[in-house]
Amino acid sequence: MSATDRTVLLAGATSAAGLAVATALIDAGARVIATGRSAERLEPLRAAGADVEVADATSLDAMAALATRIGAVDAVLPLVGGWRGGGGLAGQTDADFDALLPALQAIRATSRAFDAALRNSTAGRFAIVSSTAVARPLAGGANYAAVKAASEAWTRAVAHGFAKAARDAGEPLRAASVVFRAKALDPATLVPAVLALWDADAADLNDRVRELA
């Protein structure tokens, strides 16, 4: 299998990493649908060959409407992110925590909205980008590590849902939910990891944490 002829949704794709992943997928023969809240910030993705949708990846209603509109999808990657921290444990403000929550909200919204589509794909893939901070949380990044840990827990629950649905239907597992864990988000390491999502069977990928160099 490969990314060729796959339809891939990049939710919250207006970062440098989003553009790099979109470009690589398009070069590999995939159809890329990129979402963001700003038409202007989506323009580089459109120029790269992606279909663009102005939509809020943190909104279940927006993602459900998008899922209905575009139909079949083979992969969903929520790329909403960012970092806020510092100041030790006492410096972990509610404002910083609230600013980090959209990353988790996007994972919840996209996985729920596209669950059926991914399970119906011949090789559905759901993947998030997490952080090594989950394994070694520091006081100054406690907000960030907590949100990333919750994101990983949700993604593993998605994996369980895929496995249970296949088992209940008496069918082979075709969809996989994967966590990419990185010290820092580097497009040079994320791109090959995304392209490799179709290098292995779903059963070998589902509920896996993959460390990015």
Short mmCIF file of C-alpha atoms in Angstrom, two decimals:
data_model
loop_
_atom_site.label_atom_id
_atom_site.label_comp_id
_atom_site.label_asym_id
_atom_site.label_seq_id
_atom_site.Cartn_x
_atom_site.Cartn_y
_atom_site.Cartn_z
CA MET A 1 0.00 0.00 0.00
CA SER A 2 0.97 3.64 -0.37
CA ALA A 3 -0.44 7.13 -0.11
CA THR A 4 -1.21 7.13 -3.82
CA ASP A 5 -4.90 7.76 -4.54
CA ARG A 6 -5.63 8.18 -0.82
CA THR A 7 -7.76 11.06 0.42
CA VAL A 8 -6.08 12.66 3.42
CA LEU A 9 -7.57 15.32 5.65
CA LEU A 10 -5.09 17.65 7.36
CA ALA A 11 -7.07 19.51 10.01
CA GLY A 12 -5.53 22.77 11.17
CA ALA A 13 -2.91 22.59 8.44
CA THR A 14 -1.71 26.18 8.14
CA SER A 15 1.63 25.64 9.90
CA ALA A 16 4.95 24.98 8.19
CA ALA A 17 4.56 21.31 9.12
CA GLY A 18 1.10 21.22 7.57
CA LEU A 19 2.39 22.63 4.29
CA ALA A 20 5.32 20.20 4.23
CA VAL A 21 3.09 17.18 4.88
CA ALA A 22 0.53 18.33 2.32
CA THR A 23 3.19 18.86 -0.35
CA ALA A 24 4.74 15.43 0.26
CA LEU A 25 1.39 13.67 0.15
CA ILE A 26 0.39 15.45 -3.06
CA ASP A 27 3.74 14.52 -4.61
CA ALA A 28 3.03 10.91 -3.58
CA GLY A 29 -0.26 10.96 -5.47
CA ALA A 30 -2.69 11.61 -2.63
CA ARG A 31 -5.61 13.99 -2.60
CA VAL A 32 -5.15 16.38 0.31
CA ILE A 33 -7.94 18.35 1.95
CA ALA A 34 -6.52 21.03 4.24
CA THR A 35 -8.56 22.95 6.78
CA GLY A 36 -7.90 26.15 8.64
CA ARG A 37 -9.82 29.10 10.02
CA SER A 38 -8.22 31.64 7.68
CA ALA A 39 -8.64 31.58 3.91
CA GLU A 40 -5.50 33.73 3.59
CA ARG A 41 -3.36 31.29 5.59
CA LEU A 42 -4.73 28.39 3.55
CA GLU A 43 -3.60 29.96 0.27
CA PRO A 44 -0.09 28.35 0.29
CA LEU A 45 -1.76 24.95 0.66
CA ARG A 46 -4.08 25.70 -2.24
CA ALA A 47 -1.07 26.77 -4.31
CA ALA A 48 0.63 23.47 -3.46
CA GLY A 49 -2.33 21.55 -4.89
CA ALA A 50 -4.47 20.85 -1.84
CA ASP A 51 -8.21 21.30 -1.67
CA VAL A 52 -8.83 23.82 1.08
CA GLU A 53 -11.76 24.23 3.45
CA VAL A 54 -12.25 27.12 5.84
CA ALA A 55 -13.42 25.21 8.91
CA ASP A 56 -12.71 25.07 12.62
CA ALA A 57 -11.01 21.76 13.42
CA THR A 58 -11.92 22.09 17.10
CA SER A 59 -15.66 22.13 16.35
CA LEU A 60 -17.50 18.81 16.12
CA ASP A 61 -20.32 20.47 14.18
CA ALA A 62 -17.89 21.91 11.64
CA MET A 63 -16.01 18.64 11.23
CA ALA A 64 -19.21 16.58 10.98
CA ALA A 65 -20.49 18.91 8.27
CA LEU A 66 -17.18 18.58 6.43
CA ALA A 67 -17.27 14.78 6.74
CA THR A 68 -20.74 14.72 5.19
CA ARG A 69 -19.65 17.03 2.38
CA ILE A 70 -16.46 15.27 1.31
CA GLY A 71 -17.48 11.65 1.82
CA ALA A 72 -14.81 8.94 1.70
CA VAL A 73 -11.58 9.68 3.57
CA ASP A 74 -8.55 7.43 4.10
CA ALA A 75 -6.63 9.39 6.71
CA VAL A 76 -7.12 12.20 9.20
CA LEU A 77 -4.28 14.11 10.83
CA PRO A 78 -5.23 16.88 13.26
CA LEU A 79 -2.30 19.31 13.28
CA VAL A 80 -3.60 21.98 15.64
CA GLY A 81 -0.82 22.65 18.16
CA GLY A 82 1.47 25.10 19.85
CA TRP A 83 3.42 25.46 23.07
CA ARG A 84 2.91 27.61 26.14
CA GLY A 85 4.85 27.18 29.35
CA GLY A 86 7.61 28.19 31.69
CA GLY A 87 7.62 29.60 35.18
CA GLY A 88 7.74 26.31 37.03
CA LEU A 89 4.63 24.66 38.43
CA ALA A 90 3.35 27.89 39.96
CA GLY A 91 3.68 29.56 36.57
CA GLN A 92 1.27 27.15 34.86
CA THR A 93 -1.55 29.60 34.23
CA ASP A 94 -5.14 28.88 33.34
CA ALA A 95 -4.73 31.12 30.29
CA ASP A 96 -1.85 28.97 29.04
CA PHE A 97 -3.84 25.80 29.64
CA ASP A 98 -6.82 27.20 27.76
CA ALA A 99 -4.55 28.18 24.86
CA LEU A 100 -3.29 24.59 24.61
CA LEU A 101 -6.70 22.92 24.76
CA PRO A 102 -7.59 23.42 21.06
CA ALA A 103 -5.07 20.70 20.17
CA LEU A 104 -7.04 18.17 22.23
CA GLN A 105 -10.35 19.56 21.02
CA ALA A 106 -9.29 19.08 17.40
CA ILE A 107 -8.35 15.46 18.07
CA ARG A 108 -11.72 14.81 19.71
CA ALA A 109 -13.72 16.55 16.98
CA THR A 110 -11.97 15.05 13.97
CA SER A 111 -11.83 11.50 15.30
CA ARG A 112 -15.53 11.52 16.11
CA ALA A 113 -16.63 13.15 12.86
CA PHE A 114 -14.57 10.87 10.60
CA ASP A 115 -14.74 7.64 12.59
CA ALA A 116 -17.13 5.89 10.20
CA ALA A 117 -15.23 7.05 7.12
CA LEU A 118 -11.92 5.76 8.45
CA ARG A 119 -13.42 2.41 9.44
CA ASN A 120 -14.95 2.09 5.96
CA SER A 121 -11.66 2.82 4.19
CA THR A 122 -9.57 -0.06 2.93
CA ALA A 123 -6.66 1.45 4.90
CA GLY A 124 -7.92 4.13 7.25
CA ARG A 125 -5.36 6.02 9.31
CA PHE A 126 -5.72 8.45 12.21
CA ALA A 127 -2.52 9.99 13.53
CA ILE A 128 -1.56 12.74 15.96
CA VAL A 129 1.66 14.48 16.85
CA SER A 130 2.47 14.25 20.56
CA SER A 131 5.55 15.07 22.60
CA THR A 132 8.29 13.30 24.52
CA ALA A 133 7.14 15.51 27.41
CA VAL A 134 4.44 12.91 28.06
CA ALA A 135 7.10 10.42 29.14
CA ARG A 136 9.09 13.01 31.14
CA PRO A 137 6.88 15.94 32.15
CA LEU A 138 8.64 18.96 33.61
CA ALA A 139 7.18 21.46 36.05
CA GLY A 140 7.50 24.33 33.60
CA GLY A 141 5.66 22.40 30.91
CA ALA A 142 3.02 20.68 33.04
CA ASN A 143 0.10 22.24 31.15
CA TYR A 144 1.57 21.17 27.83
CA ALA A 145 2.42 17.64 28.96
CA ALA A 146 -1.04 17.17 30.47
CA VAL A 147 -2.79 18.14 27.24
CA LYS A 148 -0.49 15.91 25.20
CA ALA A 149 -1.07 12.98 27.58
CA ALA A 150 -4.82 13.45 27.25
CA SER A 151 -4.44 13.59 23.47
CA GLU A 152 -2.54 10.30 23.49
CA ALA A 153 -5.18 8.67 25.71
CA TRP A 154 -7.92 9.77 23.31
CA THR A 155 -5.98 8.48 20.31
CA ARG A 156 -5.52 5.12 21.98
CA ALA A 157 -9.27 5.02 22.61
CA VAL A 158 -9.73 5.60 18.87
CA ALA A 159 -7.47 2.59 18.30
CA HIS A 160 -9.60 0.47 20.61
CA GLY A 161 -12.71 1.57 18.73
CA PHE A 162 -11.21 0.52 15.41
CA ALA A 163 -10.21 -2.88 16.79
CA LYS A 164 -13.56 -3.51 18.46
CA ALA A 165 -15.55 -2.55 15.37
CA ALA A 166 -13.52 -4.94 13.22
CA ARG A 167 -13.80 -7.72 15.77
CA ASP A 168 -17.55 -7.27 16.20
CA ALA A 169 -18.03 -7.34 12.43
CA GLY A 170 -15.84 -10.42 12.04
CA GLU A 171 -13.62 -8.53 9.60
CA PRO A 172 -9.88 -7.90 9.43
CA LEU A 173 -8.63 -4.67 10.98
CA ARG A 174 -8.20 -2.07 8.25
CA ALA A 175 -7.99 1.16 10.25
CA ALA A 176 -5.20 2.21 12.58
CA SER A 177 -4.74 4.99 15.11
CA VAL A 178 -1.15 6.08 15.71
CA VAL A 179 0.72 8.49 17.98
CA PHE A 180 3.85 10.22 16.68
CA ARG A 181 5.93 11.41 19.62
CA ALA A 182 8.62 14.04 19.05
CA LYS A 183 10.85 16.26 21.14
CA ALA A 184 10.20 19.10 18.71
CA LEU A 185 8.01 19.19 15.62
CA ASP A 186 10.33 19.00 12.64
CA PRO A 187 8.72 18.64 9.20
CA ALA A 188 11.78 16.71 8.02
CA THR A 189 10.98 13.88 10.44
CA LEU A 190 7.18 14.15 10.35
CA VAL A 191 6.85 13.87 6.57
CA PRO A 192 8.41 10.40 6.15
CA ALA A 193 6.50 9.15 9.19
CA VAL A 194 3.21 10.21 7.61
CA LEU A 195 4.09 8.69 4.25
CA ALA A 196 5.00 5.44 6.02
CA LEU A 197 1.50 5.10 7.49
CA TRP A 198 0.66 2.82 4.57
CA ASP A 199 3.87 0.79 4.70
CA ALA A 200 2.45 -1.62 7.30
CA ASP A 201 -0.81 -3.41 7.95
CA ALA A 202 -3.30 -1.77 10.28
CA ALA A 203 -2.82 -4.55 12.84
CA ASP A 204 0.88 -3.65 13.10
CA LEU A 205 0.17 0.07 13.44
CA ASN A 206 -2.93 0.33 15.57
CA ASP A 207 -2.41 1.66 19.09
CA ARG A 208 1.29 2.26 18.51
CA VAL A 209 3.46 5.13 19.75
CA ARG A 210 6.17 5.95 17.23
CA GLU A 211 9.13 8.04 18.30
CA LEU A 212 10.31 10.59 15.74
CA ALA A 213 14.02 11.35 15.70
#
